[in-house]
Amino acid sequence: MTETPVCRRLVGRTAVVTGAGSGIGLATARRLASEGAQVVCADIDESAGKAAADEVGGLFVRVDVTDPDEVEALFKTAFDTYGSVDIAFNNAGISPPDDDSILTTGLDAWKRVQEVNLTSVYLCCKAALPYMRQQGRGSIINTASFVAVMGAATSQISYTASKGGVLAMSRELGVQFAREGIRVNALCPGPVNTPLLKELFAKDPERAQRRLVHVPVGRFAEPEEIASAVAFLASDDASFVNAAEFLVDGGIAGAYVTPL
Ligand SMILES: NC(=O)c1ccc[n+]([C@@H]2O[C@H](COP(=O)([O-])OP(=O)(O)OC[C@H]3O[C@@H](n4cnc5c(N)ncnc54)[C@H](O)[C@@H]3O)[C@@H](O)[C@H]2O)c1
């Protein structure tokens, strides 16, 4: 839906995108590349990640973001290949069906979601920061969610808690490293029109409607609309945006009563 951007704010920058094989990560890999960045496409899914890298002329690195050694190797490969790590979009995440109400969610499901959604962001930040400190420059964007700032009666308890953790961690890192030229922001997307969500709502239109009523603009986001926010945060246009809770949610978090 977004036209090809004409801006080239990221020429010469190296960006690492986790979860680049699908959804928000894929749209962002495309957008960052179109703005001139060299993009390292990281994903656990080899065929999707490789396809993304081929499409954007970048590099594919297969990584499980919960594995400390693989995450370290990812950022080292980015640095060794392109000479810098300027942008880290720590975005890979899961939302499995066994993460539900606290009444029914077991400890295994809880732990798995914390590992993939929260521990992974800790690992990626820890691995990216040394390169950025050495350069005296960097932009880290961690994908949280609007559920980090709002409660839902349709709970995914571990997911929500993990995103709250991403938000708080990003804020703290943004404060700690600001004077070293590093910005850290939490991106909080509203619901996005990804294949997973489309499938879920095609099966259950009532569930889709129940959510749509809370969105002032009356629709879900397209992945490209989230990607354009990431490109902004990655670029020097956002030079004074740091430690932010960066909502891209069509107004959900601001709404009480929405238009019919
Ligand atoms: N889709 C939404 O409505 C929405 C809303 C708010 C926030 N988010 C968040 O945005 C991020 C991306 O979501 P999406 O909808 O694009 O998801 P998606 O499922 O389309 O893509 C996620 C990608 O991450 C990869 N991945 C999963 N586990 C991994 C692992 N352990 N190591 C490496 N890669 C792994 C997958 O292979 C996939 O390519 C997630 O953190 C999600 O929680 C999504």
mmCIF file of C-alpha atoms and ligand atoms in Angstrom:
data_model
loop_
_atom_site.group_PDB
_atom_site.id
_atom_site.type_symbol
_atom_site.label_atom_id
_atom_site.label_comp_id
_atom_site.label_asym_id
_atom_site.label_seq_id
_atom_site.Cartn_x
_atom_site.Cartn_y
_atom_site.Cartn_z
ATOM 1 C CA MET A 1 0.000 0.000 0.000
ATOM 2 C CA THR A 2 2.900 2.368 0.643
ATOM 3 C CA GLU A 3 4.517 3.714 -2.501
ATOM 4 C CA THR A 4 8.214 3.114 -3.030
ATOM 5 C CA PRO A 5 9.910 5.576 -0.685
ATOM 6 C CA VAL A 6 12.053 8.202 -2.283
ATOM 7 C CA CYS A 7 14.128 8.924 0.799
ATOM 8 C CA ARG A 8 17.608 7.435 1.137
ATOM 9 C CA ARG A 9 18.351 8.083 4.781
ATOM 10 C CA LEU A 10 20.314 4.912 5.464
ATOM 11 C CA VAL A 11 22.988 4.833 2.776
ATOM 12 C CA GLY A 12 26.134 3.179 4.150
ATOM 13 C CA ARG A 13 24.408 1.898 7.291
ATOM 14 C CA THR A 14 24.304 -1.750 8.279
ATOM 15 C CA ALA A 15 21.044 -3.067 9.705
ATOM 16 C CA VAL A 16 20.420 -6.386 11.412
ATOM 17 C CA VAL A 17 16.767 -7.458 11.254
ATOM 18 C CA THR A 18 15.605 -10.488 13.231
ATOM 19 C CA GLY A 19 12.486 -12.259 12.044
ATOM 20 C CA ALA A 20 13.232 -10.871 8.574
ATOM 21 C CA GLY A 21 11.544 -13.787 6.828
ATOM 22 C CA SER A 22 7.973 -12.712 7.429
ATOM 23 C CA GLY A 23 5.506 -9.975 8.358
ATOM 24 C CA ILE A 24 6.904 -6.830 9.959
ATOM 25 C CA GLY A 25 10.508 -8.026 9.668
ATOM 26 C CA LEU A 26 10.201 -8.700 5.943
ATOM 27 C CA ALA A 27 8.521 -5.370 5.224
ATOM 28 C CA THR A 28 11.233 -3.655 7.259
ATOM 29 C CA ALA A 29 14.092 -5.444 5.510
ATOM 30 C CA ARG A 30 12.625 -4.204 2.230
ATOM 31 C CA ARG A 31 12.182 -0.657 3.481
ATOM 32 C CA LEU A 32 15.629 -0.343 5.075
ATOM 33 C CA ALA A 33 17.250 -1.702 1.908
ATOM 34 C CA SER A 34 15.260 0.723 -0.240
ATOM 35 C CA GLU A 35 16.656 3.539 1.906
ATOM 36 C CA GLY A 36 20.193 2.386 1.172
ATOM 37 C CA ALA A 37 21.067 0.160 4.133
ATOM 38 C CA GLN A 38 22.934 -3.112 3.897
ATOM 39 C CA VAL A 39 20.524 -5.520 5.508
ATOM 40 C CA VAL A 40 21.394 -8.669 7.402
ATOM 41 C CA CYS A 41 18.290 -10.845 7.372
ATOM 42 C CA ALA A 42 18.192 -13.140 10.400
ATOM 43 C CA ASP A 43 15.600 -15.839 10.872
ATOM 44 C CA ILE A 44 15.214 -19.368 12.187
ATOM 45 C CA ASP A 45 13.310 -20.229 9.002
ATOM 46 C CA GLU A 46 16.005 -20.799 6.418
ATOM 47 C CA SER A 47 13.963 -20.633 3.250
ATOM 48 C CA ALA A 48 12.006 -17.522 4.265
ATOM 49 C CA GLY A 49 15.090 -15.747 5.600
ATOM 50 C CA LYS A 50 17.140 -16.558 2.539
ATOM 51 C CA ALA A 51 14.371 -15.412 0.214
ATOM 52 C CA ALA A 52 14.208 -12.107 2.084
ATOM 53 C CA ALA A 53 17.974 -11.610 1.877
ATOM 54 C CA ASP A 54 18.028 -12.454 -1.827
ATOM 55 C CA GLU A 55 15.217 -10.026 -2.522
ATOM 56 C CA VAL A 56 16.861 -7.088 -0.738
ATOM 57 C CA GLY A 57 20.412 -7.891 -1.859
ATOM 58 C CA GLY A 58 21.439 -8.552 1.726
ATOM 59 C CA LEU A 59 22.933 -11.347 3.754
ATOM 60 C CA PHE A 60 21.025 -14.218 5.334
ATOM 61 C CA VAL A 61 22.113 -15.538 8.709
ATOM 62 C CA ARG A 62 20.221 -18.442 10.186
ATOM 63 C CA VAL A 63 19.754 -17.791 13.871
ATOM 64 C CA ASP A 64 17.664 -18.932 16.766
ATOM 65 C CA VAL A 65 17.375 -15.696 18.726
ATOM 66 C CA THR A 66 17.157 -17.610 22.003
ATOM 67 C CA ASP A 67 20.686 -18.997 21.548
ATOM 68 C CA PRO A 68 23.397 -16.679 22.955
ATOM 69 C CA ASP A 69 26.192 -18.023 20.735
ATOM 70 C CA GLU A 70 24.132 -17.785 17.570
ATOM 71 C CA VAL A 71 23.069 -14.233 18.411
ATOM 72 C CA GLU A 72 26.683 -13.189 19.037
ATOM 73 C CA ALA A 73 27.703 -14.799 15.760
ATOM 74 C CA LEU A 74 24.922 -12.915 13.952
ATOM 75 C CA PHE A 75 26.185 -9.479 14.964
ATOM 76 C CA LYS A 76 29.818 -10.503 14.413
ATOM 77 C CA THR A 77 28.957 -11.665 10.896
ATOM 78 C CA ALA A 78 27.212 -8.343 10.214
ATOM 79 C CA PHE A 79 30.257 -6.410 11.417
ATOM 80 C CA ASP A 80 32.790 -8.628 9.648
ATOM 81 C CA THR A 81 30.858 -8.444 6.371
ATOM 82 C CA TYR A 82 29.920 -4.776 6.254
ATOM 83 C CA GLY A 83 32.271 -3.096 8.757
ATOM 84 C CA SER A 84 29.673 -1.702 11.168
ATOM 85 C CA VAL A 85 26.485 -2.431 13.068
ATOM 86 C CA ASP A 86 24.431 0.752 12.892
ATOM 87 C CA ILE A 87 20.869 -0.499 13.261
ATOM 88 C CA ALA A 88 19.522 -3.457 15.227
ATOM 89 C CA PHE A 89 15.861 -4.223 14.692
ATOM 90 C CA ASN A 90 15.229 -6.898 17.302
ATOM 91 C CA ASN A 91 11.880 -8.056 16.100
ATOM 92 C CA ALA A 92 11.533 -11.859 16.037
ATOM 93 C CA GLY A 93 8.697 -13.010 18.227
ATOM 94 C CA ILE A 94 6.008 -15.642 18.647
ATOM 95 C CA SER A 95 2.401 -15.703 19.721
ATOM 96 C CA PRO A 96 1.500 -19.385 20.151
ATOM 97 C CA PRO A 97 -2.040 -20.618 20.871
ATOM 98 C CA ASP A 98 -1.069 -22.326 24.142
ATOM 99 C CA ASP A 99 -0.276 -18.914 25.608
ATOM 100 C CA ASP A 100 -3.718 -17.825 26.709
ATOM 101 C CA SER A 101 -5.452 -16.936 29.965
ATOM 102 C CA ILE A 102 -3.320 -17.286 33.087
ATOM 103 C CA LEU A 103 -5.870 -19.885 34.194
ATOM 104 C CA THR A 104 -4.908 -22.268 31.398
ATOM 105 C CA THR A 105 -1.361 -21.328 30.384
ATOM 106 C CA GLY A 106 1.232 -23.805 31.596
ATOM 107 C CA LEU A 107 4.754 -23.027 32.712
ATOM 108 C CA ASP A 108 6.325 -24.474 29.560
ATOM 109 C CA ALA A 109 4.288 -22.206 27.306
ATOM 110 C CA TRP A 110 5.036 -19.240 29.580
ATOM 111 C CA LYS A 111 8.789 -19.909 29.479
ATOM 112 C CA ARG A 112 8.984 -20.473 25.731
ATOM 113 C CA VAL A 113 7.321 -17.125 24.987
ATOM 114 C CA GLN A 114 9.565 -15.315 27.482
ATOM 115 C CA GLU A 115 12.618 -16.871 25.808
ATOM 116 C CA VAL A 116 11.685 -15.992 22.240
ATOM 117 C CA ASN A 117 10.122 -12.579 22.874
ATOM 118 C CA LEU A 118 12.087 -11.161 25.805
ATOM 119 C CA THR A 119 15.339 -13.039 26.463
ATOM 120 C CA SER A 120 16.095 -12.775 22.734
ATOM 121 C CA VAL A 121 15.909 -8.970 22.910
ATOM 122 C CA TYR A 122 18.272 -8.982 25.896
ATOM 123 C CA LEU A 123 20.689 -11.182 23.921
ATOM 124 C CA CYS A 124 20.468 -9.079 20.747
ATOM 125 C CA CYS A 125 21.004 -5.793 22.606
ATOM 126 C CA LYS A 126 23.912 -7.291 24.537
ATOM 127 C CA ALA A 127 25.508 -8.461 21.289
ATOM 128 C CA ALA A 128 24.883 -5.241 19.317
ATOM 129 C CA LEU A 129 25.919 -2.703 21.951
ATOM 130 C CA PRO A 130 29.704 -3.336 21.931
ATOM 131 C CA TYR A 131 29.860 -2.541 18.184
ATOM 132 C CA MET A 132 27.717 0.559 18.606
ATOM 133 C CA ARG A 133 29.757 1.792 21.605
ATOM 134 C CA GLN A 134 32.947 1.363 19.612
ATOM 135 C CA GLN A 135 31.420 3.390 16.758
ATOM 136 C CA GLY A 136 29.883 5.995 19.068
ATOM 137 C CA ARG A 137 26.680 5.584 17.083
ATOM 138 C CA GLY A 138 23.734 3.250 16.786
ATOM 139 C CA SER A 139 19.992 2.842 16.772
ATOM 140 C CA ILE A 140 18.321 -0.126 18.436
ATOM 141 C CA ILE A 141 14.640 -0.720 17.832
ATOM 142 C CA ASN A 142 13.022 -3.483 19.859
ATOM 143 C CA THR A 143 9.587 -4.736 18.872
ATOM 144 C CA ALA A 144 7.208 -4.596 21.812
ATOM 145 C CA SER A 145 3.464 -4.218 21.190
ATOM 146 C CA PHE A 146 0.530 -2.020 22.118
ATOM 147 C CA VAL A 147 -0.345 -4.757 24.642
ATOM 148 C CA ALA A 148 2.662 -3.532 26.636
ATOM 149 C CA VAL A 149 0.628 -0.448 27.506
ATOM 150 C CA MET A 150 -2.971 -1.751 27.586
ATOM 151 C CA GLY A 151 -4.741 -4.724 29.117
ATOM 152 C CA ALA A 152 -7.019 -7.122 27.241
ATOM 153 C CA ALA A 153 -9.731 -9.453 28.464
ATOM 154 C CA THR A 154 -8.671 -11.767 25.625
ATOM 155 C CA SER A 155 -5.396 -12.545 27.343
ATOM 156 C CA GLN A 156 -2.129 -13.974 26.078
ATOM 157 C CA ILE A 157 -0.494 -13.690 29.432
ATOM 158 C CA SER A 158 3.116 -14.517 28.686
ATOM 159 C CA TYR A 159 3.109 -12.555 25.416
ATOM 160 C CA THR A 160 1.820 -9.457 27.172
ATOM 161 C CA ALA A 161 4.290 -9.802 30.024
ATOM 162 C CA SER A 162 7.149 -10.338 27.560
ATOM 163 C CA LYS A 163 6.269 -7.176 25.651
ATOM 164 C CA GLY A 164 6.061 -5.195 28.896
ATOM 165 C CA GLY A 165 9.574 -6.441 29.582
ATOM 166 C CA VAL A 166 10.784 -5.360 26.143
ATOM 167 C CA LEU A 167 9.330 -1.905 26.708
ATOM 168 C CA ALA A 168 10.948 -1.442 30.137
ATOM 169 C CA MET A 169 14.294 -2.860 29.011
ATOM 170 C CA SER A 170 14.405 -0.612 25.937
ATOM 171 C CA ARG A 171 13.676 2.463 28.034
ATOM 172 C CA GLU A 172 16.428 1.624 30.476
ATOM 173 C CA LEU A 173 19.004 0.944 27.748
ATOM 174 C CA GLY A 174 18.025 4.164 25.995
ATOM 175 C CA VAL A 175 18.758 6.067 29.182
ATOM 176 C CA GLN A 176 21.999 4.246 29.945
ATOM 177 C CA PHE A 177 23.667 4.610 26.531
ATOM 178 C CA ALA A 178 22.289 7.958 25.324
ATOM 179 C CA ARG A 179 25.537 9.845 25.902
ATOM 180 C CA GLU A 180 27.438 7.315 23.833
ATOM 181 C CA GLY A 181 25.404 8.215 20.732
ATOM 182 C CA ILE A 182 23.171 5.166 20.955
ATOM 183 C CA ARG A 183 19.387 5.441 20.868
ATOM 184 C CA VAL A 184 17.164 2.592 22.018
ATOM 185 C CA ASN A 185 13.437 2.673 21.386
ATOM 186 C CA ALA A 186 10.561 0.260 21.850
ATOM 187 C CA LEU A 187 8.300 -0.007 18.823
ATOM 188 C CA CYS A 188 4.723 -0.710 19.902
ATOM 189 C CA PRO A 189 2.685 -1.789 16.872
ATOM 190 C CA GLY A 190 -1.044 -2.223 16.964
ATOM 191 C CA PRO A 191 -2.533 -5.316 15.265
ATOM 192 C CA VAL A 192 -0.989 -5.887 11.856
ATOM 193 C CA ASN A 193 -2.531 -7.496 8.830
ATOM 194 C CA THR A 194 -0.055 -10.396 8.700
ATOM 195 C CA PRO A 195 -0.828 -13.860 7.267
ATOM 196 C CA LEU A 196 -1.180 -15.298 10.770
ATOM 197 C CA LEU A 197 -3.713 -12.703 11.841
ATOM 198 C CA LYS A 198 -5.616 -12.986 8.542
ATOM 199 C CA GLU A 199 -5.888 -16.738 9.003
ATOM 200 C CA LEU A 200 -6.984 -16.391 12.617
ATOM 201 C CA PHE A 201 -9.668 -13.866 11.786
ATOM 202 C CA ALA A 202 -10.875 -15.632 8.638
ATOM 203 C CA LYS A 203 -11.661 -18.570 10.918
ATOM 204 C CA ASP A 204 -13.276 -16.380 13.534
ATOM 205 C CA PRO A 205 -14.839 -13.145 12.167
ATOM 206 C CA GLU A 206 -16.489 -12.396 15.518
ATOM 207 C CA ARG A 207 -13.048 -12.301 17.128
ATOM 208 C CA ALA A 208 -11.809 -9.943 14.394
ATOM 209 C CA GLN A 209 -14.787 -7.633 14.864
ATOM 210 C CA ARG A 210 -14.313 -7.625 18.618
ATOM 211 C CA ARG A 211 -10.840 -6.195 18.074
ATOM 212 C CA LEU A 212 -11.542 -3.875 15.150
ATOM 213 C CA VAL A 213 -14.098 -1.932 17.142
ATOM 214 C CA HIS A 214 -11.263 -0.582 19.308
ATOM 215 C CA VAL A 215 -9.247 0.768 16.393
ATOM 216 C CA PRO A 216 -10.170 4.398 15.677
ATOM 217 C CA VAL A 217 -9.035 4.144 12.043
ATOM 218 C CA GLY A 218 -11.221 1.041 11.629
ATOM 219 C CA ARG A 219 -8.637 -1.345 10.216
ATOM 220 C CA PHE A 220 -5.440 -3.153 11.105
ATOM 221 C CA ALA A 221 -2.022 -1.871 10.050
ATOM 222 C CA GLU A 222 -0.227 -3.026 6.935
ATOM 223 C CA PRO A 223 3.310 -4.309 7.656
ATOM 224 C CA GLU A 224 4.702 -1.493 5.483
ATOM 225 C CA GLU A 225 3.193 1.083 7.834
ATOM 226 C CA ILE A 226 5.157 -0.427 10.712
ATOM 227 C CA ALA A 227 8.283 -0.661 8.566
ATOM 228 C CA SER A 228 8.158 3.052 7.799
ATOM 229 C CA ALA A 229 8.176 3.794 11.532
ATOM 230 C CA VAL A 230 11.218 1.546 11.953
ATOM 231 C CA ALA A 231 13.014 3.346 9.116
ATOM 232 C CA PHE A 232 12.311 6.658 10.831
ATOM 233 C CA LEU A 233 13.598 5.418 14.198
ATOM 234 C CA ALA A 234 16.665 3.942 12.510
ATOM 235 C CA SER A 235 17.502 7.186 10.738
ATOM 236 C CA ASP A 236 19.016 10.470 11.893
ATOM 237 C CA ASP A 237 15.573 12.042 11.443
ATOM 238 C CA ALA A 238 14.869 10.474 14.847
ATOM 239 C CA SER A 239 18.041 11.863 16.440
ATOM 240 C CA PHE A 240 16.119 13.127 19.496
ATOM 241 C CA VAL A 241 13.803 10.139 19.815
ATOM 242 C CA ASN A 242 15.191 7.908 22.532
ATOM 243 C CA ALA A 243 13.924 5.606 25.290
ATOM 244 C CA ALA A 244 10.484 6.072 23.747
ATOM 245 C CA GLU A 245 7.353 3.990 23.839
ATOM 246 C CA PHE A 246 6.829 4.439 20.092
ATOM 247 C CA LEU A 247 3.209 3.570 19.425
ATOM 248 C CA VAL A 248 2.175 2.845 15.832
ATOM 249 C CA ASP A 249 -1.324 1.690 16.629
ATOM 250 C CA GLY A 250 -3.825 3.763 14.657
ATOM 251 C CA GLY A 251 -4.870 5.441 17.902
ATOM 252 C CA ILE A 252 -5.908 2.338 19.870
ATOM 253 C CA ALA A 253 -4.047 3.320 23.016
ATOM 254 C CA GLY A 254 -5.586 6.799 22.926
ATOM 255 C CA ALA A 255 -9.165 5.709 22.369
ATOM 256 C CA TYR A 256 -12.133 5.447 24.695
ATOM 257 C CA VAL A 257 -15.130 5.557 22.345
ATOM 258 C CA THR A 258 -14.427 4.958 18.645
ATOM 259 C CA PRO A 259 -16.446 5.928 15.544
ATOM 260 C CA LEU A 260 -19.037 3.366 14.406
HETATM 261 N N1 LIG B 1 1.435 -9.006 13.841
HETATM 262 C C1 LIG B 1 0.957 -8.221 14.771
HETATM 263 O O1 LIG B 1 -0.226 -7.907 14.822
HETATM 264 C C2 LIG B 1 1.897 -7.666 15.816
HETATM 265 C C3 LIG B 1 1.462 -6.619 16.653
HETATM 266 C C4 LIG B 1 2.327 -6.116 17.605
HETATM 267 C C5 LIG B 1 3.604 -6.648 17.725
HETATM 268 N N2 LIG B 1 3.992 -7.671 16.915
HETATM 269 C C6 LIG B 1 5.339 -8.193 17.087
HETATM 270 O O2 LIG B 1 6.065 -7.945 15.901
HETATM 271 C C7 LIG B 1 7.072 -8.931 15.737
HETATM 272 C C8 LIG B 1 6.937 -9.553 14.354
HETATM 273 O O3 LIG B 1 5.641 -10.090 14.235
HETATM 274 P P1 LIG B 1 5.038 -10.591 12.842
HETATM 275 O O4 LIG B 1 3.576 -10.473 12.951
HETATM 276 O O5 LIG B 1 5.757 -9.939 11.715
HETATM 277 O O6 LIG B 1 5.411 -12.154 12.967
HETATM 278 P P2 LIG B 1 5.639 -13.280 11.849
HETATM 279 O O7 LIG B 1 5.241 -14.551 12.500
HETATM 280 O O8 LIG B 1 5.033 -12.897 10.545
HETATM 281 O O9 LIG B 1 7.235 -13.249 11.688
HETATM 282 C C9 LIG B 1 8.088 -13.583 12.737
HETATM 283 C C10 LIG B 1 9.400 -14.128 12.186
HETATM 284 O O10 LIG B 1 10.235 -14.458 13.297
HETATM 285 C C11 LIG B 1 10.843 -15.707 13.045
HETATM 286 N N3 LIG B 1 11.190 -16.357 14.305
HETATM 287 C C12 LIG B 1 10.340 -16.951 15.194
HETATM 288 N N4 LIG B 1 11.024 -17.502 16.196
HETATM 289 C C13 LIG B 1 12.336 -17.250 15.950
HETATM 290 C C14 LIG B 1 13.542 -17.586 16.615
HETATM 291 N N5 LIG B 1 13.543 -18.294 17.764
HETATM 292 N N6 LIG B 1 14.710 -17.168 16.096
HETATM 293 C C15 LIG B 1 14.733 -16.460 14.936
HETATM 294 N N7 LIG B 1 13.635 -16.137 14.252
HETATM 295 C C16 LIG B 1 12.441 -16.527 14.752
HETATM 296 C C17 LIG B 1 9.843 -16.492 12.236
HETATM 297 O O11 LIG B 1 10.452 -17.545 11.518
HETATM 298 C C18 LIG B 1 9.223 -15.411 11.356
HETATM 299 O O12 LIG B 1 9.893 -15.307 10.118
HETATM 300 C C19 LIG B 1 6.883 -9.920 16.879
HETATM 301 O O13 LIG B 1 7.778 -9.595 17.928
HETATM 302 C C20 LIG B 1 5.451 -9.682 17.302
HETATM 303 O O14 LIG B 1 5.220 -10.037 18.636
HETATM 304 C C21 LIG B 1 3.171 -8.182 15.965
#
